[in-house]
mmCIF file of C-alpha atoms in Angstrom:
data_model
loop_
_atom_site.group_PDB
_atom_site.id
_atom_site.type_symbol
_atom_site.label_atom_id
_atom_site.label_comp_id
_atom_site.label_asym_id
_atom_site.label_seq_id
_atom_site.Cartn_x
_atom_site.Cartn_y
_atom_site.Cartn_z
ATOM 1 C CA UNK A 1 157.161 37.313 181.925
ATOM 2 C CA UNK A 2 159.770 39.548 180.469
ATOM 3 C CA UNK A 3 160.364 43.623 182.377
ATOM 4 C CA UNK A 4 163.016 45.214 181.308
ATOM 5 C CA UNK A 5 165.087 48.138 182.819
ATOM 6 C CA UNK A 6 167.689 50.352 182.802
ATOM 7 C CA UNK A 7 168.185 53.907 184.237
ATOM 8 C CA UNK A 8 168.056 56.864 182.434
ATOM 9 C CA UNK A 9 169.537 60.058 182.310
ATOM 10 C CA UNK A 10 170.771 62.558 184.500
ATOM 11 C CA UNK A 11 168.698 61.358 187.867
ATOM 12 C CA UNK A 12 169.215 57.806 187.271
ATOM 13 C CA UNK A 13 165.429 57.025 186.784
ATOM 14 C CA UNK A 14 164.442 53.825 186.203
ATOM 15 C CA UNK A 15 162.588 53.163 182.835
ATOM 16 C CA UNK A 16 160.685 49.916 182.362
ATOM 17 C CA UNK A 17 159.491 47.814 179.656
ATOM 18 C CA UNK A 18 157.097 45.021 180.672
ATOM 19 C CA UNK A 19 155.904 42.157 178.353
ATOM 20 C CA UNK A 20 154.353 38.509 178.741
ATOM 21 C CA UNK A 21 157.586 37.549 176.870
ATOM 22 C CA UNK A 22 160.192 38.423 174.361
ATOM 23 C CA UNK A 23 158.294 39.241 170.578
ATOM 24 C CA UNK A 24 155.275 40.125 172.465
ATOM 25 C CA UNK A 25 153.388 43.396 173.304
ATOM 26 C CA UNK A 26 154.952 45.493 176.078
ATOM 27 C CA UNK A 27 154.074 48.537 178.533
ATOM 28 C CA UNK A 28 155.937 51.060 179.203
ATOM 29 C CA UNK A 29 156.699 52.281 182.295
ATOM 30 C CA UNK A 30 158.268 56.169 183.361
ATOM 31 C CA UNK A 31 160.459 56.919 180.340
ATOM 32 C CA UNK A 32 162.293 59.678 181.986
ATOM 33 C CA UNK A 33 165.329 62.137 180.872
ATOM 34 C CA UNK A 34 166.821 60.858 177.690
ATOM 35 C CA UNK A 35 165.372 57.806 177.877
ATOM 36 C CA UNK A 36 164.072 57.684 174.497
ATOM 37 C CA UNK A 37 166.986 55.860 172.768
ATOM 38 C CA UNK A 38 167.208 53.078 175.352
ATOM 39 C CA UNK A 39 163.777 52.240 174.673
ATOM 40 C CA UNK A 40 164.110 51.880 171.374
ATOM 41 C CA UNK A 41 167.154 49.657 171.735
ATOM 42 C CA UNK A 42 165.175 47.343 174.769
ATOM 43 C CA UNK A 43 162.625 47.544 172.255
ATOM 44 C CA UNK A 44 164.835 45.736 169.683
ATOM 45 C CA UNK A 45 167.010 44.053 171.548
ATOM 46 C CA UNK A 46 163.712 41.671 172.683
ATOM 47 C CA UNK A 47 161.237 42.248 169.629
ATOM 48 C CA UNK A 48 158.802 44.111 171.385
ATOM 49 C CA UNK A 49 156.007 46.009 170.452
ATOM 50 C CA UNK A 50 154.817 49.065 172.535
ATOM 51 C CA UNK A 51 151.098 49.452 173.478
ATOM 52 C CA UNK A 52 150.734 52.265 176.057
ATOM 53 C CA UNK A 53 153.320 54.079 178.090
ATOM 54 C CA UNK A 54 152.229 54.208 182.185
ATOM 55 C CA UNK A 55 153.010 56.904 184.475
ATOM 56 C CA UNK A 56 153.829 56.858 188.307
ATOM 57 C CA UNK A 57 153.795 60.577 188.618
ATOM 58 C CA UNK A 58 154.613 63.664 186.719
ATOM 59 C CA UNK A 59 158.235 64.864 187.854
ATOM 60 C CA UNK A 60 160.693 65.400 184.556
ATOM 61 C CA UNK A 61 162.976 63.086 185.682
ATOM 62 C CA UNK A 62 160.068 60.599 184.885
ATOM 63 C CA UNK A 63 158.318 61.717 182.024
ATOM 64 C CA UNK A 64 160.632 63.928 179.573
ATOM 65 C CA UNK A 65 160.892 61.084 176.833
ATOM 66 C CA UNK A 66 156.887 60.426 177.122
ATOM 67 C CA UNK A 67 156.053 62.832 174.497
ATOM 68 C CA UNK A 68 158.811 61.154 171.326
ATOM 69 C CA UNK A 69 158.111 57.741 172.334
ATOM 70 C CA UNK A 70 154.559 57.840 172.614
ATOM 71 C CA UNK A 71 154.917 59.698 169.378
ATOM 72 C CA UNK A 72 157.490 57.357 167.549
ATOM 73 C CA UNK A 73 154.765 54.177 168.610
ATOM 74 C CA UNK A 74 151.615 56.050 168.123
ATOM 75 C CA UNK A 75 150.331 54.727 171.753
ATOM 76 C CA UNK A 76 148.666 56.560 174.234
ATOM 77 C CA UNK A 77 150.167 58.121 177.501
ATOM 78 C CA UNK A 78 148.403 57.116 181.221
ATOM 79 C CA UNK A 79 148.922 59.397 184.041
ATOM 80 C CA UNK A 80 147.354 60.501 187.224
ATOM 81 C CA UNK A 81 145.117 63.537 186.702
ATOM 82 C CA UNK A 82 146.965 65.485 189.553
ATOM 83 C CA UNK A 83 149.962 64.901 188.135
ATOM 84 C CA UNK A 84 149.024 65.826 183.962
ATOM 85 C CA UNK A 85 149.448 69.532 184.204
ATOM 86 C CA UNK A 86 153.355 68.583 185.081
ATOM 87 C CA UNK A 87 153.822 67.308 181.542
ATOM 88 C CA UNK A 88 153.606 70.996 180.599
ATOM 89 C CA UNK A 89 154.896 72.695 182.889
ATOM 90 C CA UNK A 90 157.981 70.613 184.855
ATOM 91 C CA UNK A 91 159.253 73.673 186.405
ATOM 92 C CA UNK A 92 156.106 74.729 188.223
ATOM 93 C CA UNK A 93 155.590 70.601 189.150
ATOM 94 C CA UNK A 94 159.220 71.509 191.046
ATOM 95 C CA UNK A 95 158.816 75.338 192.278
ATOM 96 C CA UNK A 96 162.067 76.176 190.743
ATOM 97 C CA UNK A 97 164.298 76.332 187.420
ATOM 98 C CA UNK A 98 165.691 72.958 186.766
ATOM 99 C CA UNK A 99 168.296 74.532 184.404
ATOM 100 C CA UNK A 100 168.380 75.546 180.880
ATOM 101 C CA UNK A 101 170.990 73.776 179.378
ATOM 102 C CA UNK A 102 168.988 70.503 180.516
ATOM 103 C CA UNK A 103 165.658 72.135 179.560
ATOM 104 C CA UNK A 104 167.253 72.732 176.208
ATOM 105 C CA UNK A 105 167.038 68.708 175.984
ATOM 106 C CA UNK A 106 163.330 68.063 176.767
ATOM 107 C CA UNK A 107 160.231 68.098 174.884
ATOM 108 C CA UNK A 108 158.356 69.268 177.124
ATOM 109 C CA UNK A 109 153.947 68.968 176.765
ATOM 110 C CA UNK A 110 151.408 66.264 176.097
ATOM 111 C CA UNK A 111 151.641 63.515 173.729
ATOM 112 C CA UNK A 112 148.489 63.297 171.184
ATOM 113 C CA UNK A 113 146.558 60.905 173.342
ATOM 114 C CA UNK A 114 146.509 61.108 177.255
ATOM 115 C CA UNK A 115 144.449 58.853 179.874
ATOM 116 C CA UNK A 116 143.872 59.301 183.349
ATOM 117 C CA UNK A 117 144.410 56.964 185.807
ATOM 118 C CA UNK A 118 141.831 56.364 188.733
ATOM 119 C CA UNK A 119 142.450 54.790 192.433
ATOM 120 C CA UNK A 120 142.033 51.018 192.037
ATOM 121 C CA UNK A 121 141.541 50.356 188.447
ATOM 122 C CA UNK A 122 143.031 47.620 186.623
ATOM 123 C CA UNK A 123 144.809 48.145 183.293
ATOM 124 C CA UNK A 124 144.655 45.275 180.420
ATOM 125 C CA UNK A 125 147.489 46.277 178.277
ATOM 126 C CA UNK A 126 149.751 44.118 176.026
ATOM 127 C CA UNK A 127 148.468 40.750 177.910
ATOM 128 C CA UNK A 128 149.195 42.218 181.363
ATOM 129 C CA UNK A 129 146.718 43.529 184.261
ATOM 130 C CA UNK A 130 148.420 46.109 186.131
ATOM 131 C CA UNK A 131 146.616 47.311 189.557
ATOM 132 C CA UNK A 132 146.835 50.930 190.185
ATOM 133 C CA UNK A 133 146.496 52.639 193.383
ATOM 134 C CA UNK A 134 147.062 56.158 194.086
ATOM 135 C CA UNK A 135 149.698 56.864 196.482
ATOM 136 C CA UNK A 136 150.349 59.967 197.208
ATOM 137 C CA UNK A 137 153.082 61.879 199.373
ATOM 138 C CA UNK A 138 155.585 62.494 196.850
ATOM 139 C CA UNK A 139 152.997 64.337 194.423
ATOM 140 C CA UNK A 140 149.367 64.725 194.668
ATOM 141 C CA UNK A 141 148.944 62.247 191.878
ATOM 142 C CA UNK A 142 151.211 59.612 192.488
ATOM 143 C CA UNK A 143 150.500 56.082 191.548
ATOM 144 C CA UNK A 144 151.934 52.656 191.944
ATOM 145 C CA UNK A 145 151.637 49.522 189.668
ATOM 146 C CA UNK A 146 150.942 45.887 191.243
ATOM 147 C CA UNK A 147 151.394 42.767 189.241
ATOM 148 C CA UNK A 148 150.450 39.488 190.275
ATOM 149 C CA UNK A 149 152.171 36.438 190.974
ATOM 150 C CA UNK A 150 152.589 34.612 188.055
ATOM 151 C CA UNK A 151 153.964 30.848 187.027
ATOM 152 C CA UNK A 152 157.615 32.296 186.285
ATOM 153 C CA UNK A 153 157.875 34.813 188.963
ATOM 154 C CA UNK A 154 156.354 36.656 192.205
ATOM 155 C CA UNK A 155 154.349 39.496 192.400
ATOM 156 C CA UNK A 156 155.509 42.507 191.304
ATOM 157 C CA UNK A 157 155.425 46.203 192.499
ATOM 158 C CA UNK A 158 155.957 49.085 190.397
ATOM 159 C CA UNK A 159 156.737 51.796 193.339
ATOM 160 C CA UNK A 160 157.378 54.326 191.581
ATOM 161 C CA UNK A 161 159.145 57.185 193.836
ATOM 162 C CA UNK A 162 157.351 55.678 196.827
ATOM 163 C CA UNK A 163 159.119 53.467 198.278
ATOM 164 C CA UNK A 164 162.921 52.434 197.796
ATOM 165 C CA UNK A 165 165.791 50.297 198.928
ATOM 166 C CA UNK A 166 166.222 51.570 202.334
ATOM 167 C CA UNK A 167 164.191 54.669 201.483
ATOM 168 C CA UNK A 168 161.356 56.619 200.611
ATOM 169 C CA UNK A 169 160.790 59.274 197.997
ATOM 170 C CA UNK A 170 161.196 63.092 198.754
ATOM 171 C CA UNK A 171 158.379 64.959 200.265
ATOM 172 C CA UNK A 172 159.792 68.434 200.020
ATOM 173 C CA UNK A 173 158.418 69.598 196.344
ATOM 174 C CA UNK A 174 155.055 70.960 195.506
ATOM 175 C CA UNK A 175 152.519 68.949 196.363
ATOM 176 C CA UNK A 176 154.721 66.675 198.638
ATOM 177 C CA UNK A 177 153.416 65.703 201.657
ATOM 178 C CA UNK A 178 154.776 63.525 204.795
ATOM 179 C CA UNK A 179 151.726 62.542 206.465
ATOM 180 C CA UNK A 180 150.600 61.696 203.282
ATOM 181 C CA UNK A 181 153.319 59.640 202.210
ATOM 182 C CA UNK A 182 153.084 57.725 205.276
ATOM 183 C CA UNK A 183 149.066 56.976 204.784
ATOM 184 C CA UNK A 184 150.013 55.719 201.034
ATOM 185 C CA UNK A 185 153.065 53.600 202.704
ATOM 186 C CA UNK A 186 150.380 52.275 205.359
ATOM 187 C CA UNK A 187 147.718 51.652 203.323
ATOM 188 C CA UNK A 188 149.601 50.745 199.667
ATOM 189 C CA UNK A 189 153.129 49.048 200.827
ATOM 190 C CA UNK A 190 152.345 47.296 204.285
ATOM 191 C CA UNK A 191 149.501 44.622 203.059
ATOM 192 C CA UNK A 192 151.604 43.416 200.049
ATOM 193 C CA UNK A 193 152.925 39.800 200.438
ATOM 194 C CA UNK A 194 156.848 39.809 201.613
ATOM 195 C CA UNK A 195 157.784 37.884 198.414
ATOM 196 C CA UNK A 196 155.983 41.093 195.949
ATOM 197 C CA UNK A 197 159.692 42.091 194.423
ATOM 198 C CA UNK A 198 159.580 45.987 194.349
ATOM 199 C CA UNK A 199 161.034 48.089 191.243
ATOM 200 C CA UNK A 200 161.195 51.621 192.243
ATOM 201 C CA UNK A 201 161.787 54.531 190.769
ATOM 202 C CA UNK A 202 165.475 54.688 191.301
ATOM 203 C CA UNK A 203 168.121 52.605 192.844
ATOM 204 C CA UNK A 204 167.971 48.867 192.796
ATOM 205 C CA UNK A 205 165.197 46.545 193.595
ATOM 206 C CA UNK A 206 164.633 44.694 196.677
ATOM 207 C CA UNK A 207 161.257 42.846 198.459
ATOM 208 C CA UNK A 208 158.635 43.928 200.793
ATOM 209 C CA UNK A 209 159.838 41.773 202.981
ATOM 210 C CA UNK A 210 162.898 43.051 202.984
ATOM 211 C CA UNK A 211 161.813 46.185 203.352
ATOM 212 C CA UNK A 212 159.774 45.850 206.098
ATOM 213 C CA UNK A 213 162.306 44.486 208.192
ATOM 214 C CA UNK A 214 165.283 46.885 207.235
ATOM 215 C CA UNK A 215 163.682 50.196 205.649
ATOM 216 C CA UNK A 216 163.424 52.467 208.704
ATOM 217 C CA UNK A 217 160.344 54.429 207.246
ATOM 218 C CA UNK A 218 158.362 51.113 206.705
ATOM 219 C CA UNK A 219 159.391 49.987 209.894
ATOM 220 C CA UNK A 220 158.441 53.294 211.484
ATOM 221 C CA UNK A 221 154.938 52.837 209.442
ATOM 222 C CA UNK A 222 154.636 49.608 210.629
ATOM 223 C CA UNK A 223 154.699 50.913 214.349
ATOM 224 C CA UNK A 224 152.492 53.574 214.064
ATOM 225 C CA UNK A 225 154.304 56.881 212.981
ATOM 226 C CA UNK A 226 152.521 59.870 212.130
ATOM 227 C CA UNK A 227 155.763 60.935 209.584
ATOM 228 C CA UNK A 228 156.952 63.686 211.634
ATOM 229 C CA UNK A 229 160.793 63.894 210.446
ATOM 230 C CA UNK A 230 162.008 64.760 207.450
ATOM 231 C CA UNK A 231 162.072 62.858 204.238
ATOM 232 C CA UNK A 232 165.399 61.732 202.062
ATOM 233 C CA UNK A 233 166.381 63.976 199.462
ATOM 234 C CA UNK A 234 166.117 61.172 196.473
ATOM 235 C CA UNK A 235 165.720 61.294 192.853
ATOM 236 C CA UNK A 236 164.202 64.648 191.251
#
């Protein structure tokens, strides 16, 4: 198994590139703000070829390269359906101006050829499975991406802006929602085995395990809570 990642542009998100191995097929996963070019240099650097691009939601800071790199590869885009009007229109997605200098830097719309992804289903792309399940809290349509163990490594959790290192995602955009979140932690996060190594949308990776033992909103999850306080202030 070969995923590889680096973070991209001004919010740091995490861009992905998933493969059985090196010269194979690949995914990709959230190719955010200026991402574009260190795709196509992950892309070289391990002889991949580029099948589909996956989306976890529909903020900017995840999907402003979607449109040239789905375009340079000819592949199709997958996204939520709560989430695709974002692709469009980013500033609505965040109920305010995110600047235009930086808006001067995005293409911002649909690639040619768009797929929406449904609660549960389980994508065969590029010699992978990947298990979605719809997780929302930070936007209606947000999704996660589970992997399963295989002979070289764990399983693997794509959490998108779910859950982080010691954190959560935001909940104070449109269509955020805390009670919400905590349902998709409950019901998405908490059954995963503690060895599932979790790549989130920003920030470093880390375990369920870990998580549930450190991360105060898991913890609080774990125990019951409804999600009354407010929510960290991460990523876009």
């Amino acid at each position: 198994m070969l995923i590889a990642g680096f973070p991209a542009g001004a919010w740091g998100t995490n861009c992905y590139l998933v493969a059985p191995a090196a010269g194979e097929e690949c995914v990709i996963i959230d190719p955010g703000h200026q991402a574009a070019q260190g795709v196509e240099e992950t892309l070289k650097k391990h002889r991949l070829k580029p099948v589909a691009v996956v989306l976890t939601h529909g903020h900017i800071d995840h999907v402003a390269s979607v449109v040239p790199v789905c375009g340079a590869h000819d592949v199709p885009a997958w996204i939520h359906p709560a989430d695709r009007y974002m692709m469009s229109d980013p500033e609505k997605a965040l109920g305010r101006s995110i600047g235009m200098p930086l808006m001067g830097e995005l293409t911002v719309g649909e690639p040619d050829d768009v797929h929406e992804l449904t609660d549960g289903a389980a994508l065969k792309l590029a010699g992978l499975e990947l298990t979605v399940s719809h997780a929302p809290g930070h936007t209606k349509g947000s999704v996660t991406f589970g992997m399963p163990e295989a002979a070289d490594v764990p399983p693997v959790f794509f959490s998108g802006d779910l859950l982080f290192a010691g954190s959560i995602g935001r909940t104070d955009l449109p269509g955020g929602d805390m009670a919400e979140m905590f349902d998709s932690l409950a019901r998405v996060c908490l059954p995963l085995d503690d060895s599932t190594v979790v790549l989130s949308g920003h920030g470093p990776q880390t375990t369920i395990g870990r998580e549930r033992a450190t991360n105060p909103y898991l913890r609080e999850v774990a125990a019951g809570g409804q999600g009354a306080g407010p929510a960290p202030r991460r990523g876009m």
